[in-house]
């Protein structure tokens, strides 16, 4: 409004010559570095808390419980970098998984039911995109609305019964191994790698950062802001439904309350990974590390039989602290 | 520094001593000493970014000075916030109207007036009554119980003025109050301002229109680059002198001398309409030609440019680039056709503040830096480097966030961005706004060179001298319509202003500085 | 030899029902010399128990007792536990339809008889005539549904209940808000309602509360399954005359004895086998390896409620 | 031009009338299907279903008006109810009204915490309160040792408040709810501080220029939101007669936000009325009461609430859109 926010600062020539900070400093204050250090500290802490923790097999196995959230968090990272947010992912998982279950029960067979589920994911993502992009509503409040709506619809179509009896080949993805590593872990590694390369080196990845930094400037630079945002929301829906299917395989059954409260965990992972809540900054690497960090913390406390009460407190605190820390780092490096 | 020799009115009301202000280490005001007297209208002039608004904000407690003191009738005072200023009898009418769109006009009038306890009751009846009275006094017809949201910018400005008047302040600072007003409203405002002076109040009047300054003000102070360069009676200086003081050298130095072959039509716009903003816009720009687009603030020039570039597409009309008819719905498409657009609001629409200069420069050419969809960093670095050399952008590193550069170098980076797309038509909206004098003349040279290389240039500017110096032709807009197409020979300040002034009111031509 | 370690995985924390059950485990382990721990997730959502079970497998406990949140989502992980030689007991509820994934189920009472017991209880309160309704938990709650089937059968087949008509079966999802609204809707929709059976702790408390606040305790009798602590005020002020439950304490007690006996080889886990448990007498292993702590339900009323604290 | 803004003003003002009409039509339709719906009994049930939402909605509305949002309300409700319940349990002699003081002041502290994090670190309230939603729930588990406070510990005088009262038999908590709404109305519409909340939400950047101290006012708004959640917490204890750490208040925030958004408060700040909010709460309460009476599965409730939030957002947008267009229409002659 007033000139207070006027950013067309005129710098006397002398200020142009400010030397950039040395490379090591740049790397050291990166939020991902902090996440990585946390990861090490948490691993040491967890091993100290319980003698049963330090067991690679167990950690990998525990990862499969958070795998679905972690994989959605990778896409959510990109959504948040683009300056939006999607809190409805856990509900999309539940609704698409419920649809999968209902369709399978209706005799569609696994492939048919999967198609229904994936299609529903795309539609839900597009619906969010429509409300945010075409209707110009803030994504955070839109997705709170659709969070309630999608979960409610899941309850309507699936009731509160558990739908199961899927064929044996479909179930237990978390208990299939390649070289002793559970398939979900491998999938997560590969997807992280692909998305990391995509976001870090592709032209569209670059544009996602630019959109998040300034959507108006992005539009003026000829970047297809709406198209890319639509793409991200749809990807969010699609990946959520994939995550729903993976959960169905892991649990051998689906119910409307699948992944309840998962949105918080997903946001937590992304925030822990150092993605900036206001958009424009963040990396897949950060989210990748943060997913492991969450697994280590949660698993460490669970195997030490620390009551869930303390766990909830720690996670809530962690979310707030990580936002504050990331914010501080980004504001500082802005200069 | 020159000081006034004559004085028209009473004793000194407020005096500033050694006022300096830094923003993030950059000094935008330097050691300003200035006295204001009771019963005077004091003009504050200077180029964009000279520091006028900053000074006004310091007086009214919006900003605190980095150094320096203020004294009210000889007594040192602290003005830490706007409320204190209000209590001390200082009111600022902001350059852009400050309003609360969801509150009623009447409420906007009283908000911020010091009224005692925050838990005190709001006297709605009295507020409404007083508001009606204020409106009547100003002779404007605005309903006071409707939300501010529905008001035009001009009406909002009038409400803002009414607010200041109702506040009973001894010192009223008006930061470009006339910019959005019609001539009739300007006249009303002048009458009121004169009356206030006669009541013995002090008015600081900031304006770019020297005509207004001459018609209204008693004394004048000129700022240049944050320095006070002159204070004296208005009658003692002529316009030529004021402009020289403002820009630091004579106008003539600006004139860009060059001669290019003007080629065939590059951009043709026909019957462009966007209801509520502009209508029936038709013109063409040829290769190698620089066409100026002049007009008063709010004439709709920016809207036309945005429509051509596809940011807010027009409702009807056609646009042809190099003879090809195009329906642009997205900037992406416009760029592919060879259009480029340097936006007016550099901070919001031009740069990616926190991203590196390199990423800013290559933002519009993903295809060139990422031939197969994946960015090749060596290629990108080379492109950016070349652009930096060519445009003589001053920076410490390509990895530096662009926000750290000066405005001029930011603007150069944006121009560099567009040159990478090799555009055939370049639209520039106020490209020299908020840029220091040195860089400005570099820019003029660049614009000339671009035209020489056969590009068509549409230059929107509020600085008439700039247009007169650079352009082969000048189009004039007023109230959303094209009112004139003047050749270089026809284009004079008078001619342009005559066409720029809204026809819906009687108005004497003013100079858009 | 190391002492046996038993872990009980509850449905969720903050569920007062389990306090007493846990006490049973603890007391039995004090006697038997086993180690006991109680863990539970924050929500009773289907998947929330999985990390806890996995953690117990990792801790190499000997016995996992669990009140399952899902009849089938736990199958894989329970299977894994049993492959590692861990004894898996389903306590206080069964994984109906997936019985092969646990070793035995410790149930409080013969669930087949709960329905008719409840009908009899309400009938005795309303002189065996008038409109009655059921307020249950969720539509798919397996235990409740089994009991509701029992109630319907009793009402249809037993001439004693010929004058009692079941007018509605509604579901409050075990949420106080929904249960209360449903109970209120029952009173409003059926002005002649004489009684409500609510076979779930949240539901019976909500029904009692609604009847109390509508001042209709004389007209509408509330009964069902509840805990004494939850229902005490309603018994004291006469809103509710009597309700039923079993002893959750005994479930923990029995489960511990059963687990220790089985590991020691003194008990065989075969249908029809019997064993002795102090305070409970002779216990029989029923069909599908399910074991009941007691035959019928305990009825609580003004006379005996102060003898209980759970 | 004034004519156009007049129309928008009317439209905005008619928002309350619109909800009232919707409420009427809805009741009539339900009444046609199930005549028993249109009895005084229903009125009583609705009346009992709304007080908690109403009280919290007043807090949420203020938060929305100031251009923030508070997602931690459900956890604050649970937290305060547990704390009050524990006071009753551990100090059986304290009178019932101490519970009010304890719950409201505990809530105020929690709300203040939200406000401090939001203002000091300049973080979006929606993310902060998403975090405290989990944090407060965790802490409440810790302090309560995950144990329910049983009905026997809740003073009967408190329970009575949800049942009868000297005033036409209208339960005390209903009177409290409407009293809070009225006080909120007085505060927001008739005190300078109240108007400052609107000003901040309407244009946060301009507020300091008008001498409004944004940080303290924002802190106050969050504190009030917490205090009112606390009031809802003690009312929960009164209405349901016990407090459970894992059930009490879970998901409450969504219901409240739905009610407030239906009531016409804008997520973009600056807009929201007590009357609209009250009607929004009543509409939501009526819907939730109508579902069981129509024998519609409770499963529909969340879906309906979710759809209602989305629809209310769209209505909000179209009203705003008209407002924006009028600026163009009001282009000078
Ligand atoms: N809040 C701020 N932060 C950083 N720089 C600022 C801020 N406000 C103003 N500036 C810079 O200070 C300088 C003086 O600005 P100011 O607004 O006072 O100019 P002005 O003379 O009023 O110009 P105009 O005629 O365009 O209104 C400009 O370079 C501007 O970019
Ligand atoms: N009276 C008014 N009421 C509402 N909005 C207005 C009014 N006048 C102008 N505007 C808005 O302000 C903008 C001014 O128009 P535009 O920016 O196209 O003019 P311009 O000639 O480029 O002026 P400038 O020199 O400020 O760039 C338009 O977007 C228009 O919507
Ligand atoms: Mg200015
Ligand atoms: Mg413009």
JSON list of C-alpha atoms in Angstrom, two decimals, chain C residues 71-174:
[
{"chain": "C", "resi": 71, "resn": "UNK", "atom": "CA", "xyz": [-10.45, -56.93, 11.65]},
{"chain": "C", "resi": 72, "resn": "UNK", "atom": "CA", "xyz": [-8.06, -57.36, 8.74]},
{"chain": "C", "resi": 73, "resn": "UNK", "atom": "CA", "xyz": [-5.53, -54.53, 8.33]},
{"chain": "C", "resi": 74, "resn": "UNK", "atom": "CA", "xyz": [-3.28, -56.12, 10.94]},
{"chain": "C", "resi": 75, "resn": "UNK", "atom": "CA", "xyz": [-3.13, -59.55, 9.36]},
{"chain": "C", "resi": 76, "resn": "UNK", "atom": "CA", "xyz": [0.26, -59.13, 7.70]},
{"chain": "C", "resi": 77, "resn": "UNK", "atom": "CA", "xyz": [2.05, -57.77, 10.70]},
{"chain": "C", "resi": 78, "resn": "UNK", "atom": "CA", "xyz": [0.49, -60.27, 13.10]},
{"chain": "C", "resi": 79, "resn": "UNK", "atom": "CA", "xyz": [1.59, -62.99, 10.77]},
{"chain": "C", "resi": 80, "resn": "UNK", "atom": "CA", "xyz": [5.13, -61.66, 10.95]},
{"chain": "C", "resi": 81, "resn": "UNK", "atom": "CA", "xyz": [4.97, -61.64, 14.73]},
{"chain": "C", "resi": 82, "resn": "UNK", "atom": "CA", "xyz": [3.88, -65.23, 14.86]},
{"chain": "C", "resi": 83, "resn": "UNK", "atom": "CA", "xyz": [6.58, -66.28, 12.42]},
{"chain": "C", "resi": 84, "resn": "UNK", "atom": "CA", "xyz": [9.08, -64.97, 14.94]},
{"chain": "C", "resi": 85, "resn": "UNK", "atom": "CA", "xyz": [7.54, -67.22, 17.58]},
{"chain": "C", "resi": 86, "resn": "UNK", "atom": "CA", "xyz": [5.60, -64.52, 19.36]},
{"chain": "C", "resi": 87, "resn": "UNK", "atom": "CA", "xyz": [2.32, -65.53, 20.91]},
{"chain": "C", "resi": 88, "resn": "UNK", "atom": "CA", "xyz": [-0.43, -63.28, 19.57]},
{"chain": "C", "resi": 89, "resn": "UNK", "atom": "CA", "xyz": [-3.58, -62.87, 21.61]},
{"chain": "C", "resi": 90, "resn": "UNK", "atom": "CA", "xyz": [-6.54, -60.81, 20.60]},
{"chain": "C", "resi": 91, "resn": "UNK", "atom": "CA", "xyz": [-7.98, -59.33, 23.76]},
{"chain": "C", "resi": 92, "resn": "UNK", "atom": "CA", "xyz": [-11.42, -57.84, 24.38]},
{"chain": "C", "resi": 93, "resn": "UNK", "atom": "CA", "xyz": [-12.39, -58.23, 20.74]},
{"chain": "C", "resi": 94, "resn": "UNK", "atom": "CA", "xyz": [-11.58, -60.54, 17.93]},
{"chain": "C", "resi": 95, "resn": "UNK", "atom": "CA", "xyz": [-10.33, -60.15, 14.39]},
{"chain": "C", "resi": 96, "resn": "UNK", "atom": "CA", "xyz": [-13.49, -61.72, 13.14]},
{"chain": "C", "resi": 97, "resn": "UNK", "atom": "CA", "xyz": [-12.93, -63.48, 9.84]},
{"chain": "C", "resi": 98, "resn": "UNK", "atom": "CA", "xyz": [-9.16, -63.42, 10.22]},
{"chain": "C", "resi": 99, "resn": "UNK", "atom": "CA", "xyz": [-8.91, -65.74, 13.20]},
{"chain": "C", "resi": 100, "resn": "UNK", "atom": "CA", "xyz": [-6.03, -67.64, 11.69]},
{"chain": "C", "resi": 101, "resn": "UNK", "atom": "CA", "xyz": [-3.77, -64.63, 12.25]},
{"chain": "C", "resi": 102, "resn": "UNK", "atom": "CA", "xyz": [-3.84, -64.86, 16.03]},
{"chain": "C", "resi": 103, "resn": "UNK", "atom": "CA", "xyz": [-3.24, -67.70, 18.45]},
{"chain": "C", "resi": 104, "resn": "UNK", "atom": "CA", "xyz": [-6.24, -67.16, 20.65]},
{"chain": "C", "resi": 105, "resn": "UNK", "atom": "CA", "xyz": [-8.78, -64.55, 21.60]},
{"chain": "C", "resi": 106, "resn": "UNK", "atom": "CA", "xyz": [-9.53, -63.56, 25.16]},
{"chain": "C", "resi": 107, "resn": "UNK", "atom": "CA", "xyz": [-13.09, -62.35, 25.25]},
{"chain": "C", "resi": 108, "resn": "UNK", "atom": "CA", "xyz": [-14.90, -61.10, 28.32]},
{"chain": "C", "resi": 109, "resn": "UNK", "atom": "CA", "xyz": [-17.99, -63.17, 27.93]},
{"chain": "C", "resi": 110, "resn": "UNK", "atom": "CA", "xyz": [-19.92, -65.30, 25.55]},
{"chain": "C", "resi": 111, "resn": "UNK", "atom": "CA", "xyz": [-20.81, -62.72, 22.92]},
{"chain": "C", "resi": 112, "resn": "UNK", "atom": "CA", "xyz": [-23.64, -64.90, 21.67]},
{"chain": "C", "resi": 113, "resn": "UNK", "atom": "CA", "xyz": [-25.54, -64.25, 24.86]},
{"chain": "C", "resi": 114, "resn": "UNK", "atom": "CA", "xyz": [-24.92, -60.53, 25.29]},
{"chain": "C", "resi": 115, "resn": "UNK", "atom": "CA", "xyz": [-27.79, -59.56, 23.02]},
{"chain": "C", "resi": 116, "resn": "UNK", "atom": "CA", "xyz": [-30.44, -61.56, 24.81]},
{"chain": "C", "resi": 117, "resn": "UNK", "atom": "CA", "xyz": [-29.06, -60.58, 28.21]},
{"chain": "C", "resi": 118, "resn": "UNK", "atom": "CA", "xyz": [-29.47, -56.96, 27.31]},
{"chain": "C", "resi": 119, "resn": "UNK", "atom": "CA", "xyz": [-33.00, -57.40, 26.05]},
{"chain": "C", "resi": 120, "resn": "UNK", "atom": "CA", "xyz": [-33.89, -59.21, 29.22]},
{"chain": "C", "resi": 121, "resn": "UNK", "atom": "CA", "xyz": [-32.41, -56.44, 31.30]},
{"chain": "C", "resi": 122, "resn": "UNK", "atom": "CA", "xyz": [-34.35, -53.70, 29.51]},
{"chain": "C", "resi": 123, "resn": "UNK", "atom": "CA", "xyz": [-37.50, -55.82, 29.49]},
{"chain": "C", "resi": 124, "resn": "UNK", "atom": "CA", "xyz": [-37.35, -56.19, 33.24]},
{"chain": "C", "resi": 125, "resn": "UNK", "atom": "CA", "xyz": [-37.13, -52.41, 33.53]},
{"chain": "C", "resi": 126, "resn": "UNK", "atom": "CA", "xyz": [-40.17, -51.68, 31.34]},
{"chain": "C", "resi": 127, "resn": "UNK", "atom": "CA", "xyz": [-42.40, -54.59, 32.25]},
{"chain": "C", "resi": 128, "resn": "UNK", "atom": "CA", "xyz": [-41.72, -56.22, 28.93]},
{"chain": "C", "resi": 129, "resn": "UNK", "atom": "CA", "xyz": [-43.76, -53.88, 26.86]},
{"chain": "C", "resi": 130, "resn": "UNK", "atom": "CA", "xyz": [-43.40, -50.75, 24.75]},
{"chain": "C", "resi": 131, "resn": "UNK", "atom": "CA", "xyz": [-41.24, -49.26, 22.03]},
{"chain": "C", "resi": 132, "resn": "UNK", "atom": "CA", "xyz": [-37.51, -49.65, 22.36]},
{"chain": "C", "resi": 133, "resn": "UNK", "atom": "CA", "xyz": [-34.51, -48.48, 20.36]},
{"chain": "C", "resi": 134, "resn": "UNK", "atom": "CA", "xyz": [-30.85, -49.36, 20.04]},
{"chain": "C", "resi": 135, "resn": "UNK", "atom": "CA", "xyz": [-28.05, -46.78, 19.97]},
{"chain": "C", "resi": 136, "resn": "UNK", "atom": "CA", "xyz": [-24.89, -48.50, 18.82]},
{"chain": "C", "resi": 137, "resn": "UNK", "atom": "CA", "xyz": [-21.34, -47.48, 17.96]},
{"chain": "C", "resi": 138, "resn": "UNK", "atom": "CA", "xyz": [-20.52, -47.60, 14.25]},
{"chain": "C", "resi": 139, "resn": "UNK", "atom": "CA", "xyz": [-22.52, -49.46, 11.65]},
{"chain": "C", "resi": 140, "resn": "UNK", "atom": "CA", "xyz": [-19.69, -51.87, 11.09]},
{"chain": "C", "resi": 141, "resn": "UNK", "atom": "CA", "xyz": [-18.55, -52.47, 14.65]},
{"chain": "C", "resi": 142, "resn": "UNK", "atom": "CA", "xyz": [-18.33, -56.30, 14.63]},
{"chain": "C", "resi": 143, "resn": "UNK", "atom": "CA", "xyz": [-19.00, -57.00, 18.29]},
{"chain": "C", "resi": 144, "resn": "UNK", "atom": "CA", "xyz": [-21.90, -54.60, 18.54]},
{"chain": "C", "resi": 145, "resn": "UNK", "atom": "CA", "xyz": [-23.39, -56.00, 15.36]},
{"chain": "C", "resi": 146, "resn": "UNK", "atom": "CA", "xyz": [-23.18, -59.50, 16.73]},
{"chain": "C", "resi": 147, "resn": "UNK", "atom": "CA", "xyz": [-25.02, -58.37, 19.85]},
{"chain": "C", "resi": 148, "resn": "UNK", "atom": "CA", "xyz": [-27.62, -56.50, 17.85]},
{"chain": "C", "resi": 149, "resn": "UNK", "atom": "CA", "xyz": [-28.31, -59.66, 15.90]},
{"chain": "C", "resi": 150, "resn": "UNK", "atom": "CA", "xyz": [-28.74, -61.41, 19.24]},
{"chain": "C", "resi": 151, "resn": "UNK", "atom": "CA", "xyz": [-31.16, -58.75, 20.44]},
{"chain": "C", "resi": 152, "resn": "UNK", "atom": "CA", "xyz": [-33.25, -59.01, 17.30]},
{"chain": "C", "resi": 153, "resn": "UNK", "atom": "CA", "xyz": [-33.39, -62.77, 17.56]},
{"chain": "C", "resi": 154, "resn": "UNK", "atom": "CA", "xyz": [-34.45, -62.62, 21.18]},
{"chain": "C", "resi": 155, "resn": "UNK", "atom": "CA", "xyz": [-37.16, -60.08, 20.43]},
{"chain": "C", "resi": 156, "resn": "UNK", "atom": "CA", "xyz": [-38.52, -62.14, 17.55]},
{"chain": "C", "resi": 157, "resn": "UNK", "atom": "CA", "xyz": [-38.30, -65.62, 18.94]},
{"chain": "C", "resi": 158, "resn": "UNK", "atom": "CA", "xyz": [-38.96, -65.27, 22.63]},
{"chain": "C", "resi": 159, "resn": "UNK", "atom": "CA", "xyz": [-42.68, -64.86, 23.38]},
{"chain": "C", "resi": 160, "resn": "UNK", "atom": "CA", "xyz": [-41.73, -63.17, 26.63]},
{"chain": "C", "resi": 161, "resn": "UNK", "atom": "CA", "xyz": [-40.76, -60.09, 24.61]},
{"chain": "C", "resi": 162, "resn": "UNK", "atom": "CA", "xyz": [-43.76, -60.13, 22.29]},
{"chain": "C", "resi": 163, "resn": "UNK", "atom": "CA", "xyz": [-45.00, -56.77, 23.49]},
{"chain": "C", "resi": 164, "resn": "UNK", "atom": "CA", "xyz": [-41.65, -55.07, 23.02]},
{"chain": "C", "resi": 165, "resn": "UNK", "atom": "CA", "xyz": [-41.13, -53.51, 19.61]},
{"chain": "C", "resi": 166, "resn": "UNK", "atom": "CA", "xyz": [-37.79, -52.39, 18.31]},
{"chain": "C", "resi": 167, "resn": "UNK", "atom": "CA", "xyz": [-38.51, -49.13, 16.49]},
{"chain": "C", "resi": 168, "resn": "UNK", "atom": "CA", "xyz": [-35.02, -48.00, 15.52]},
{"chain": "C", "resi": 169, "resn": "UNK", "atom": "CA", "xyz": [-31.37, -48.93, 15.51]},
{"chain": "C", "resi": 170, "resn": "UNK", "atom": "CA", "xyz": [-29.13, -45.88, 15.22]},
{"chain": "C", "resi": 171, "resn": "UNK", "atom": "CA", "xyz": [-25.40, -45.32, 15.29]},
{"chain": "C", "resi": 172, "resn": "UNK", "atom": "CA", "xyz": [-23.48, -42.63, 17.17]},
{"chain": "C", "resi": 173, "resn": "UNK", "atom": "CA", "xyz": [-20.04, -43.59, 15.87]},
{"chain": "C", "resi": 174, "resn": "UNK", "atom": "CA", "xyz": [-18.77, -43.66, 19.45]}
]
